[in-house]
Amino acid sequence: MSELNINFRDIEPYVPGEQPQYPDKIKLNTNENPYPPSPQVKKVLDSFNTDDLKLYPDPNASELVEAIADYYAVDKKNVFVGVGSDDVLAMCFMAFFNSGRPIIFPDITYSFYPVWANLFGVKYETKPLDDNFQIVKEDYFCENGGVIFPNPNAPTGVELSLDVIEEIVRYNSDRVVIVDEAYVDFGAKSALPLIQKYKNLVVVQTFSKSRSLAGLRIGFAIANEELISVLNAVKNSYNSYTMNSLTIKAGAAAIADDSYFKQTTDKIVETRENAKIQLSKLGFEFNDSKSNFIFARHKSVKAVDIFNALREKHIFVRYFNQSRIDNYLRITIGTDEEMQALIDFLTDYLSD
C-alpha cells in the first residue's frame, strides 16, 4: 500500500451538518425548511410514470430551465441547473477559476469554498470580515483570479447591500464574480437585476431552503449567455445527465407555485423575527439576520456549553469550532412550536 497511496489525492473534505436519527429530535442545524414542499410537487410525485425511468433524462433539463427562466424573466440561455447549488458552485470553480491567480472570498464564509479550491487546484486568499461580519469592499479591489461570496453570508446571516455588490462586480470587470444566494429569499435583495448590466456576474440560488426541496437537490445559476455556455460545456465534459427526470418535473412544479413559496417564506421570516426578540431577552447577541437562521452568542455562557446541553435534549443547532466564531451558534428557524421548545429549554438552562 505504501507504493499505491502515493497516488491518492490528499484533501480535507467538507463536513456537512449532523443528521440525527432520534425520533424526538428538533433539528435546527442544517438550515432546512420546516414546511413541506408545494402541494404541486406532491401531484408530480403521485402521477409520475415510473416507466420513464428506463430512459435517460433530458440532459438539458429543458422543462426546469424554462420554468426558472419564466419565473425570473430571463432567457433560457441565461440559466444553468445542477444537483443542488453545491454542484452548480463546483462547476463554477472548474469553469471560471483557471487564471492561476488566487481567487478571493471572506474568512468567515461557506466552508465548502476552500474545499473546492483545494480539490480543483485553485489558489485562494481569504479577506477578513469586519467586526460586524461585513465584507470590506476595498479588500476586493485588487488583482485576483475571481471572487465568490454568499449573500446573505453563511454562517453569519448578514446581508451585503446591493450597492456594495455592484461596486465589487464593477471593479472586477475582467474576472468572474459569483454571488451565492442560497438564503436570499428570506428578506435580502438579490443581485439578479445586475445580470443585465454586468457580463462577469454569476448569481447562484437553490431550491433546498426556500422551496423545501433539499432532498431533491436542485440548484441553478443565472448569468449572461457566454458564461452559461461555458458552464454547460464543463458539465457535459463531466456528466451530461446530472439531473434525473423526476427532479426536473418536481422542480418545475415547485417554482410555478409562487403563492405557496411566498406563504412559507413569509412564515419563516415572521418566526425568525419573533425568535430574535425571545433570544435577546435571554441574553443572546446577534447581527440582523436576513436568512432562515440566526447566528448568535450569549453574553455570559459559552456557545459550546449551550450546544452540548441542547444536544443532550435532542435539540440540534450548529456549532463551528473555528477562529472568530467559536462562541457562536447557528440556529435554523423551525416551526413556531420547535422554536418555542428551544426557547423554553434555554430559559430553564440559563436560569440555573
mmCIF file of C-alpha atoms in Angstrom:
data_model
loop_
_atom_site.group_PDB
_atom_site.id
_atom_site.type_symbol
_atom_site.label_atom_id
_atom_site.label_comp_id
_atom_site.label_asym_id
_atom_site.label_seq_id
_atom_site.Cartn_x
_atom_site.Cartn_y
_atom_site.Cartn_z
ATOM 1 C CA MET A 1 0.000 0.000 0.000
ATOM 2 C CA SER A 2 2.919 2.366 0.536
ATOM 3 C CA GLU A 3 3.521 2.426 -3.238
ATOM 4 C CA LEU A 4 -0.188 2.668 -4.024
ATOM 5 C CA ASN A 5 -1.192 5.502 -1.744
ATOM 6 C CA ILE A 6 1.337 7.977 -3.117
ATOM 7 C CA ASN A 7 -1.148 8.370 -5.987
ATOM 8 C CA PHE A 8 -4.091 9.181 -3.713
ATOM 9 C CA ARG A 9 -5.472 12.700 -3.539
ATOM 10 C CA ASP A 10 -4.876 14.125 -0.061
ATOM 11 C CA ILE A 11 -7.692 16.512 0.747
ATOM 12 C CA GLU A 12 -9.705 17.538 3.774
ATOM 13 C CA PRO A 13 -13.386 17.146 2.845
ATOM 14 C CA TYR A 14 -16.326 19.369 3.659
ATOM 15 C CA VAL A 15 -18.158 18.268 6.813
ATOM 16 C CA PRO A 16 -21.953 18.562 6.456
ATOM 17 C CA GLY A 17 -24.253 19.207 9.372
ATOM 18 C CA GLU A 18 -25.199 16.291 11.579
ATOM 19 C CA GLN A 19 -28.241 14.261 10.541
ATOM 20 C CA PRO A 20 -29.558 12.951 13.884
ATOM 21 C CA GLN A 21 -31.810 9.898 13.851
ATOM 22 C CA TYR A 22 -33.651 10.386 17.153
ATOM 23 C CA PRO A 23 -37.442 10.241 16.644
ATOM 24 C CA ASP A 24 -37.975 13.100 19.110
ATOM 25 C CA LYS A 25 -35.344 15.379 17.603
ATOM 26 C CA ILE A 26 -35.766 19.090 16.982
ATOM 27 C CA LYS A 27 -33.497 19.689 14.022
ATOM 28 C CA LEU A 28 -32.309 23.277 13.788
ATOM 29 C CA ASN A 29 -28.795 22.637 12.500
ATOM 30 C CA THR A 30 -28.795 22.383 8.699
ATOM 31 C CA ASN A 31 -30.984 25.306 7.550
ATOM 32 C CA GLU A 32 -33.692 23.128 6.054
ATOM 33 C CA ASN A 33 -37.184 24.464 5.555
ATOM 34 C CA PRO A 34 -39.547 23.273 8.330
ATOM 35 C CA TYR A 35 -42.504 23.162 5.941
ATOM 36 C CA PRO A 36 -43.231 20.602 3.205
ATOM 37 C CA PRO A 37 -42.793 21.367 -0.494
ATOM 38 C CA SER A 38 -45.547 22.840 -2.601
ATOM 39 C CA PRO A 39 -48.620 20.602 -2.996
ATOM 40 C CA GLN A 40 -47.898 20.790 -6.723
ATOM 41 C CA VAL A 41 -44.735 18.772 -6.084
ATOM 42 C CA LYS A 42 -46.786 16.014 -4.462
ATOM 43 C CA LYS A 43 -49.022 15.916 -7.537
ATOM 44 C CA VAL A 44 -45.964 15.353 -9.700
ATOM 45 C CA LEU A 45 -44.738 12.564 -7.435
ATOM 46 C CA ASP A 46 -48.146 10.894 -7.356
ATOM 47 C CA SER A 47 -48.613 10.990 -11.130
ATOM 48 C CA PHE A 48 -45.039 10.270 -12.253
ATOM 49 C CA ASN A 49 -44.796 7.441 -14.775
ATOM 50 C CA THR A 50 -42.082 5.137 -13.454
ATOM 51 C CA ASP A 51 -41.669 3.628 -16.935
ATOM 52 C CA ASP A 52 -39.891 6.872 -17.810
ATOM 53 C CA LEU A 53 -37.055 5.886 -15.505
ATOM 54 C CA LYS A 54 -35.815 3.335 -18.032
ATOM 55 C CA LEU A 55 -34.848 6.263 -20.259
ATOM 56 C CA TYR A 56 -32.100 8.805 -19.743
ATOM 57 C CA PRO A 57 -33.353 12.184 -18.545
ATOM 58 C CA ASP A 58 -33.233 15.285 -20.712
ATOM 59 C CA PRO A 59 -29.567 16.352 -20.465
ATOM 60 C CA ASN A 60 -30.618 19.991 -20.871
ATOM 61 C CA ALA A 61 -33.302 19.778 -18.151
ATOM 62 C CA SER A 62 -35.343 21.946 -20.526
ATOM 63 C CA GLU A 63 -38.606 21.889 -18.574
ATOM 64 C CA LEU A 64 -36.899 23.092 -15.399
ATOM 65 C CA VAL A 65 -34.662 25.603 -17.175
ATOM 66 C CA GLU A 66 -37.674 27.138 -18.908
ATOM 67 C CA ALA A 67 -39.635 27.311 -15.647
ATOM 68 C CA ILE A 68 -36.762 29.134 -13.907
ATOM 69 C CA ALA A 69 -36.293 31.459 -16.888
ATOM 70 C CA ASP A 70 -40.009 32.314 -16.909
ATOM 71 C CA TYR A 71 -40.080 32.954 -13.175
ATOM 72 C CA TYR A 72 -37.091 35.302 -13.201
ATOM 73 C CA ALA A 73 -37.955 36.890 -16.579
ATOM 74 C CA VAL A 74 -34.711 35.924 -18.284
ATOM 75 C CA ASP A 75 -33.922 33.945 -21.424
ATOM 76 C CA LYS A 76 -33.416 30.215 -21.007
ATOM 77 C CA LYS A 77 -29.905 30.742 -22.389
ATOM 78 C CA ASN A 78 -29.169 32.623 -19.158
ATOM 79 C CA VAL A 79 -29.985 29.641 -16.894
ATOM 80 C CA PHE A 80 -27.866 26.686 -15.784
ATOM 81 C CA VAL A 81 -29.141 23.957 -13.447
ATOM 82 C CA GLY A 82 -27.364 21.396 -11.314
ATOM 83 C CA VAL A 83 -27.738 18.918 -8.488
ATOM 84 C CA GLY A 84 -28.106 21.445 -5.698
ATOM 85 C CA SER A 85 -26.262 24.750 -5.572
ATOM 86 C CA ASP A 86 -23.176 22.850 -4.362
ATOM 87 C CA ASP A 87 -22.998 21.132 -7.737
ATOM 88 C CA VAL A 88 -23.521 24.437 -9.541
ATOM 89 C CA LEU A 89 -20.824 26.154 -7.490
ATOM 90 C CA ALA A 90 -18.378 23.306 -8.053
ATOM 91 C CA MET A 91 -18.962 23.650 -11.802
ATOM 92 C CA CYS A 92 -18.316 27.381 -11.471
ATOM 93 C CA PHE A 93 -14.974 26.711 -9.781
ATOM 94 C CA MET A 94 -13.985 24.397 -12.641
ATOM 95 C CA ALA A 95 -15.302 26.731 -15.341
ATOM 96 C CA PHE A 96 -14.160 30.172 -14.241
ATOM 97 C CA PHE A 97 -11.236 29.980 -11.819
ATOM 98 C CA ASN A 98 -8.375 28.957 -14.091
ATOM 99 C CA SER A 99 -6.143 32.030 -14.404
ATOM 100 C CA GLY A 100 -3.503 30.840 -11.951
ATOM 101 C CA ARG A 101 -4.109 33.928 -9.807
ATOM 102 C CA PRO A 102 -5.711 33.378 -6.382
ATOM 103 C CA ILE A 103 -9.447 33.775 -6.081
ATOM 104 C CA ILE A 104 -10.723 35.661 -3.035
ATOM 105 C CA PHE A 105 -13.539 35.113 -0.574
ATOM 106 C CA PRO A 106 -14.269 36.054 3.077
ATOM 107 C CA ASP A 107 -12.505 34.416 6.014
ATOM 108 C CA ILE A 108 -15.877 33.599 7.561
ATOM 109 C CA THR A 109 -18.000 32.085 4.836
ATOM 110 C CA TYR A 110 -19.403 28.874 3.388
ATOM 111 C CA SER A 111 -16.825 26.273 4.330
ATOM 112 C CA PHE A 112 -17.105 24.423 1.017
ATOM 113 C CA TYR A 113 -15.227 27.188 -0.841
ATOM 114 C CA PRO A 114 -11.722 26.237 0.361
ATOM 115 C CA VAL A 115 -12.557 22.547 -0.161
ATOM 116 C CA TRP A 116 -13.412 23.120 -3.818
ATOM 117 C CA ALA A 117 -10.356 25.322 -4.266
ATOM 118 C CA ASN A 118 -8.110 22.579 -2.922
ATOM 119 C CA LEU A 119 -9.897 19.862 -4.890
ATOM 120 C CA PHE A 120 -9.571 21.700 -8.205
ATOM 121 C CA GLY A 121 -6.102 23.135 -7.580
ATOM 122 C CA VAL A 122 -7.300 26.742 -7.374
ATOM 123 C CA LYS A 123 -5.192 29.169 -5.357
ATOM 124 C CA TYR A 124 -7.161 31.314 -2.946
ATOM 125 C CA GLU A 125 -6.869 34.089 -0.376
ATOM 126 C CA THR A 126 -9.361 34.996 2.319
ATOM 127 C CA LYS A 127 -10.288 38.543 3.259
ATOM 128 C CA PRO A 128 -11.330 39.208 6.863
ATOM 129 C CA LEU A 129 -14.835 40.374 7.592
ATOM 130 C CA ASP A 130 -15.003 43.422 9.840
ATOM 131 C CA ASP A 131 -16.120 43.282 13.471
ATOM 132 C CA ASN A 132 -19.774 43.357 12.342
ATOM 133 C CA PHE A 133 -19.188 40.408 9.991
ATOM 134 C CA GLN A 134 -19.426 42.632 6.921
ATOM 135 C CA ILE A 135 -17.304 42.414 3.795
ATOM 136 C CA VAL A 136 -14.821 45.277 3.487
ATOM 137 C CA LYS A 137 -15.347 46.170 -0.151
ATOM 138 C CA GLU A 138 -11.898 47.675 -0.615
ATOM 139 C CA ASP A 139 -10.373 44.243 0.070
ATOM 140 C CA TYR A 140 -11.891 43.097 -3.223
ATOM 141 C CA PHE A 141 -10.430 45.979 -5.242
ATOM 142 C CA CYS A 142 -7.262 44.091 -6.091
ATOM 143 C CA GLU A 143 -5.717 41.730 -8.607
ATOM 144 C CA ASN A 144 -7.286 38.270 -8.283
ATOM 145 C CA GLY A 145 -8.442 35.245 -10.210
ATOM 146 C CA GLY A 146 -12.111 35.640 -9.340
ATOM 147 C CA VAL A 147 -14.420 36.472 -6.442
ATOM 148 C CA ILE A 148 -17.051 34.442 -4.603
ATOM 149 C CA PHE A 149 -19.125 35.210 -1.523
ATOM 150 C CA PRO A 150 -22.563 34.334 -0.134
ATOM 151 C CA ASN A 151 -25.235 36.965 0.315
ATOM 152 C CA PRO A 152 -26.662 36.782 2.935
ATOM 153 C CA ASN A 153 -23.416 35.415 4.282
ATOM 154 C CA ALA A 154 -23.128 31.940 5.739
ATOM 155 C CA PRO A 155 -22.922 31.260 8.600
ATOM 156 C CA THR A 156 -23.484 34.825 9.841
ATOM 157 C CA GLY A 157 -26.746 35.656 8.019
ATOM 158 C CA VAL A 158 -25.570 39.225 7.377
ATOM 159 C CA GLU A 159 -26.706 40.900 4.145
ATOM 160 C CA LEU A 160 -24.357 42.910 1.937
ATOM 161 C CA SER A 161 -26.018 45.864 0.263
ATOM 162 C CA LEU A 162 -26.665 45.732 -3.460
ATOM 163 C CA ASP A 163 -24.671 48.950 -3.918
ATOM 164 C CA VAL A 164 -21.548 47.347 -2.437
ATOM 165 C CA ILE A 165 -22.050 44.191 -4.501
ATOM 166 C CA GLU A 166 -22.244 46.310 -7.640
ATOM 167 C CA GLU A 167 -19.024 48.107 -6.747
ATOM 168 C CA ILE A 168 -17.225 44.777 -6.347
ATOM 169 C CA VAL A 169 -18.643 43.436 -9.622
ATOM 170 C CA ARG A 170 -17.771 46.635 -11.485
ATOM 171 C CA TYR A 171 -14.178 46.768 -10.203
ATOM 172 C CA ASN A 172 -13.609 43.126 -11.183
ATOM 173 C CA SER A 173 -14.998 43.533 -14.696
ATOM 174 C CA ASP A 174 -12.382 41.214 -16.250
ATOM 175 C CA ARG A 175 -12.916 38.457 -13.659
ATOM 176 C CA VAL A 176 -15.943 36.376 -12.746
ATOM 177 C CA VAL A 177 -17.775 37.364 -9.561
ATOM 178 C CA ILE A 178 -20.097 34.734 -8.080
ATOM 179 C CA VAL A 179 -22.786 35.761 -5.603
ATOM 180 C CA ASP A 180 -24.061 32.702 -3.747
ATOM 181 C CA GLU A 181 -27.672 33.481 -2.795
ATOM 182 C CA ALA A 182 -28.730 30.304 -1.016
ATOM 183 C CA TYR A 183 -30.620 32.347 1.598
ATOM 184 C CA VAL A 184 -31.711 35.399 -0.376
ATOM 185 C CA ASP A 185 -35.423 34.555 -0.320
ATOM 186 C CA PHE A 186 -35.763 35.285 3.403
ATOM 187 C CA GLY A 187 -35.651 39.066 3.176
ATOM 188 C CA ALA A 188 -32.460 40.049 1.349
ATOM 189 C CA LYS A 189 -32.127 41.770 -2.022
ATOM 190 C CA SER A 190 -30.937 39.647 -4.913
ATOM 191 C CA ALA A 191 -28.156 40.680 -7.274
ATOM 192 C CA LEU A 192 -30.130 39.283 -10.212
ATOM 193 C CA PRO A 193 -31.036 42.767 -11.560
ATOM 194 C CA LEU A 194 -27.307 43.348 -12.125
ATOM 195 C CA ILE A 195 -27.042 40.403 -14.535
ATOM 196 C CA GLN A 196 -28.266 42.505 -17.459
ATOM 197 C CA LYS A 197 -25.673 45.174 -16.690
ATOM 198 C CA TYR A 198 -22.544 43.107 -15.987
ATOM 199 C CA LYS A 199 -21.202 40.261 -18.115
ATOM 200 C CA ASN A 200 -18.910 38.966 -15.327
ATOM 201 C CA LEU A 201 -21.613 38.269 -12.713
ATOM 202 C CA VAL A 202 -22.990 34.829 -11.833
ATOM 203 C CA VAL A 203 -25.847 34.544 -9.335
ATOM 204 C CA VAL A 204 -26.395 31.097 -7.809
ATOM 205 C CA GLN A 205 -29.518 30.031 -5.923
ATOM 206 C CA THR A 206 -31.048 26.819 -4.597
ATOM 207 C CA PHE A 207 -34.394 25.090 -4.135
ATOM 208 C CA SER A 208 -33.162 23.490 -0.899
ATOM 209 C CA LYS A 209 -34.067 26.275 1.515
ATOM 210 C CA SER A 210 -36.949 28.488 0.452
ATOM 211 C CA ARG A 211 -38.642 25.880 -1.757
ATOM 212 C CA SER A 212 -38.343 22.944 0.698
ATOM 213 C CA LEU A 213 -36.591 20.619 -1.753
ATOM 214 C CA ALA A 214 -33.307 19.841 -0.020
ATOM 215 C CA GLY A 215 -33.983 16.152 -0.610
ATOM 216 C CA LEU A 216 -34.282 16.507 -4.390
ATOM 217 C CA ARG A 217 -31.110 18.601 -4.936
ATOM 218 C CA ILE A 218 -31.808 21.485 -7.301
ATOM 219 C CA GLY A 219 -29.581 24.494 -7.770
ATOM 220 C CA PHE A 220 -29.252 26.997 -10.581
ATOM 221 C CA ALA A 221 -27.132 29.846 -11.873
ATOM 222 C CA ILE A 222 -28.242 32.886 -13.839
ATOM 223 C CA ALA A 223 -25.680 34.784 -15.880
ATOM 224 C CA ASN A 224 -25.063 36.052 -19.405
ATOM 225 C CA GLU A 225 -25.238 33.562 -22.249
ATOM 226 C CA GLU A 226 -21.463 33.224 -22.657
ATOM 227 C CA LEU A 227 -20.891 32.233 -19.038
ATOM 228 C CA ILE A 228 -23.797 29.768 -19.106
ATOM 229 C CA SER A 229 -22.380 28.230 -22.274
ATOM 230 C CA VAL A 230 -19.056 27.669 -20.506
ATOM 231 C CA LEU A 231 -20.824 26.065 -17.537
ATOM 232 C CA ASN A 232 -22.713 23.703 -19.820
ATOM 233 C CA ALA A 233 -19.504 22.744 -21.590
ATOM 234 C CA VAL A 234 -17.888 21.883 -18.264
ATOM 235 C CA LYS A 235 -20.920 19.912 -17.108
ATOM 236 C CA ASN A 236 -21.091 17.956 -20.340
ATOM 237 C CA SER A 237 -17.398 17.162 -20.062
ATOM 238 C CA TYR A 238 -18.034 15.697 -16.611
ATOM 239 C CA ASN A 239 -21.540 14.198 -16.611
ATOM 240 C CA SER A 240 -24.206 15.082 -19.172
ATOM 241 C CA TYR A 241 -27.050 13.571 -17.120
ATOM 242 C CA THR A 242 -26.683 15.339 -13.797
ATOM 243 C CA MET A 243 -30.388 15.788 -13.091
ATOM 244 C CA ASN A 244 -32.949 12.988 -13.020
ATOM 245 C CA SER A 245 -36.352 13.061 -14.715
ATOM 246 C CA LEU A 246 -38.421 13.218 -11.541
ATOM 247 C CA THR A 247 -36.412 16.113 -10.131
ATOM 248 C CA ILE A 248 -36.810 18.105 -13.341
ATOM 249 C CA LYS A 249 -40.606 17.819 -13.226
ATOM 250 C CA ALA A 250 -40.900 18.411 -9.469
ATOM 251 C CA GLY A 251 -38.641 21.448 -9.637
ATOM 252 C CA ALA A 252 -40.672 22.985 -12.428
ATOM 253 C CA ALA A 253 -43.846 22.464 -10.396
ATOM 254 C CA ALA A 254 -42.306 23.988 -7.280
ATOM 255 C CA ILE A 255 -41.165 27.205 -8.905
ATOM 256 C CA ALA A 256 -44.507 27.659 -10.639
ATOM 257 C CA ASP A 257 -46.328 27.712 -7.272
ATOM 258 C CA ASP A 258 -45.396 31.249 -6.293
ATOM 259 C CA SER A 259 -48.195 31.737 -3.765
ATOM 260 C CA TYR A 260 -47.085 28.752 -1.691
ATOM 261 C CA PHE A 261 -43.451 29.890 -1.894
ATOM 262 C CA LYS A 262 -44.346 33.345 -0.556
ATOM 263 C CA GLN A 263 -46.612 31.904 2.130
ATOM 264 C CA THR A 264 -43.906 29.679 3.615
ATOM 265 C CA THR A 265 -41.036 32.160 3.332
ATOM 266 C CA ASP A 266 -43.173 34.871 4.941
ATOM 267 C CA LYS A 267 -43.976 32.483 7.794
ATOM 268 C CA ILE A 268 -40.299 31.695 8.357
ATOM 269 C CA VAL A 269 -39.430 35.398 8.401
ATOM 270 C CA GLU A 270 -42.202 36.045 10.925
ATOM 271 C CA THR A 271 -40.961 33.208 13.156
ATOM 272 C CA ARG A 272 -37.367 34.450 12.820
ATOM 273 C CA GLU A 273 -38.267 37.959 13.924
ATOM 274 C CA ASN A 274 -40.124 36.628 16.949
ATOM 275 C CA ALA A 275 -37.175 34.372 17.814
ATOM 276 C CA LYS A 276 -34.862 37.391 17.729
ATOM 277 C CA ILE A 277 -36.978 39.067 20.395
ATOM 278 C CA GLN A 278 -37.061 35.974 22.599
ATOM 279 C CA LEU A 279 -33.334 35.234 22.257
ATOM 280 C CA SER A 280 -32.447 38.832 23.004
ATOM 281 C CA LYS A 281 -34.441 38.664 26.256
ATOM 282 C CA LEU A 282 -32.405 35.595 27.206
ATOM 283 C CA GLY A 283 -29.110 37.446 26.810
ATOM 284 C CA PHE A 284 -28.141 36.459 23.270
ATOM 285 C CA GLU A 285 -26.441 38.875 20.881
ATOM 286 C CA PHE A 286 -26.570 38.694 17.087
ATOM 287 C CA ASN A 287 -26.446 40.785 13.940
ATOM 288 C CA ASP A 288 -29.609 41.281 11.945
ATOM 289 C CA SER A 289 -30.198 38.061 10.007
ATOM 290 C CA LYS A 290 -31.774 38.073 6.553
ATOM 291 C CA SER A 291 -31.603 34.301 6.258
ATOM 292 C CA ASN A 292 -33.532 31.352 7.676
ATOM 293 C CA PHE A 293 -31.213 31.146 10.684
ATOM 294 C CA ILE A 294 -29.837 33.307 13.495
ATOM 295 C CA PHE A 295 -26.123 33.405 14.279
ATOM 296 C CA ALA A 296 -25.944 34.209 17.976
ATOM 297 C CA ARG A 297 -23.725 34.240 21.031
ATOM 298 C CA HIS A 298 -24.671 34.536 24.684
ATOM 299 C CA LYS A 299 -23.353 37.384 26.813
ATOM 300 C CA SER A 300 -22.040 35.103 29.546
ATOM 301 C CA VAL A 301 -22.406 31.395 28.660
ATOM 302 C CA LYS A 302 -20.070 29.668 26.216
ATOM 303 C CA ALA A 303 -21.593 28.535 22.939
ATOM 304 C CA VAL A 304 -20.114 25.054 23.169
ATOM 305 C CA ASP A 305 -21.733 24.525 26.577
ATOM 306 C CA ILE A 306 -25.130 25.575 25.258
ATOM 307 C CA PHE A 307 -24.635 23.409 22.175
ATOM 308 C CA ASN A 308 -23.878 20.323 24.263
ATOM 309 C CA ALA A 309 -26.764 20.954 26.652
ATOM 310 C CA LEU A 310 -29.191 21.295 23.750
ATOM 311 C CA ARG A 311 -27.832 18.187 22.111
ATOM 312 C CA GLU A 312 -28.450 16.124 25.241
ATOM 313 C CA LYS A 313 -32.117 17.048 24.908
ATOM 314 C CA HIS A 314 -32.071 16.160 21.194
ATOM 315 C CA ILE A 315 -32.299 19.800 20.131
ATOM 316 C CA PHE A 316 -29.715 20.234 17.391
ATOM 317 C CA VAL A 317 -28.140 23.527 16.370
ATOM 318 C CA ARG A 318 -24.819 24.142 14.561
ATOM 319 C CA TYR A 319 -21.548 24.936 16.339
ATOM 320 C CA PHE A 320 -18.394 25.931 14.447
ATOM 321 C CA ASN A 321 -15.117 25.342 16.244
ATOM 322 C CA GLN A 322 -13.425 27.985 14.140
ATOM 323 C CA SER A 323 -11.416 31.114 14.843
ATOM 324 C CA ARG A 324 -13.527 34.258 15.429
ATOM 325 C CA ILE A 325 -16.828 32.375 15.561
ATOM 326 C CA ASP A 326 -16.197 29.647 18.138
ATOM 327 C CA ASN A 327 -18.512 31.323 20.610
ATOM 328 C CA TYR A 328 -21.493 31.454 18.244
ATOM 329 C CA LEU A 329 -24.364 29.098 17.490
ATOM 330 C CA ARG A 330 -26.186 28.982 14.177
ATOM 331 C CA ILE A 331 -29.853 28.332 14.891
ATOM 332 C CA THR A 332 -32.086 27.349 11.975
ATOM 333 C CA ILE A 333 -35.593 28.758 12.058
ATOM 334 C CA GLY A 334 -38.053 25.910 12.568
ATOM 335 C CA THR A 335 -41.781 25.918 13.129
ATOM 336 C CA ASP A 336 -43.246 28.102 15.864
ATOM 337 C CA GLU A 337 -43.592 25.014 18.033
ATOM 338 C CA GLU A 338 -39.969 23.975 17.505
ATOM 339 C CA MET A 339 -38.690 27.456 18.255
ATOM 340 C CA GLN A 340 -40.807 27.648 21.377
ATOM 341 C CA ALA A 341 -39.342 24.334 22.583
ATOM 342 C CA LEU A 342 -35.878 25.803 22.036
ATOM 343 C CA ILE A 343 -36.750 28.978 23.934
ATOM 344 C CA ASP A 344 -38.336 27.023 26.794
ATOM 345 C CA PHE A 345 -35.230 24.886 27.194
ATOM 346 C CA LEU A 346 -32.883 27.858 27.046
ATOM 347 C CA THR A 347 -34.982 29.725 29.595
ATOM 348 C CA ASP A 348 -34.620 26.883 32.072
ATOM 349 C CA TYR A 349 -30.976 26.185 31.262
ATOM 350 C CA LEU A 350 -29.822 29.798 31.536
ATOM 351 C CA SER A 351 -31.711 30.396 34.783
ATOM 352 C CA ASP A 352 -29.885 27.605 36.658
#
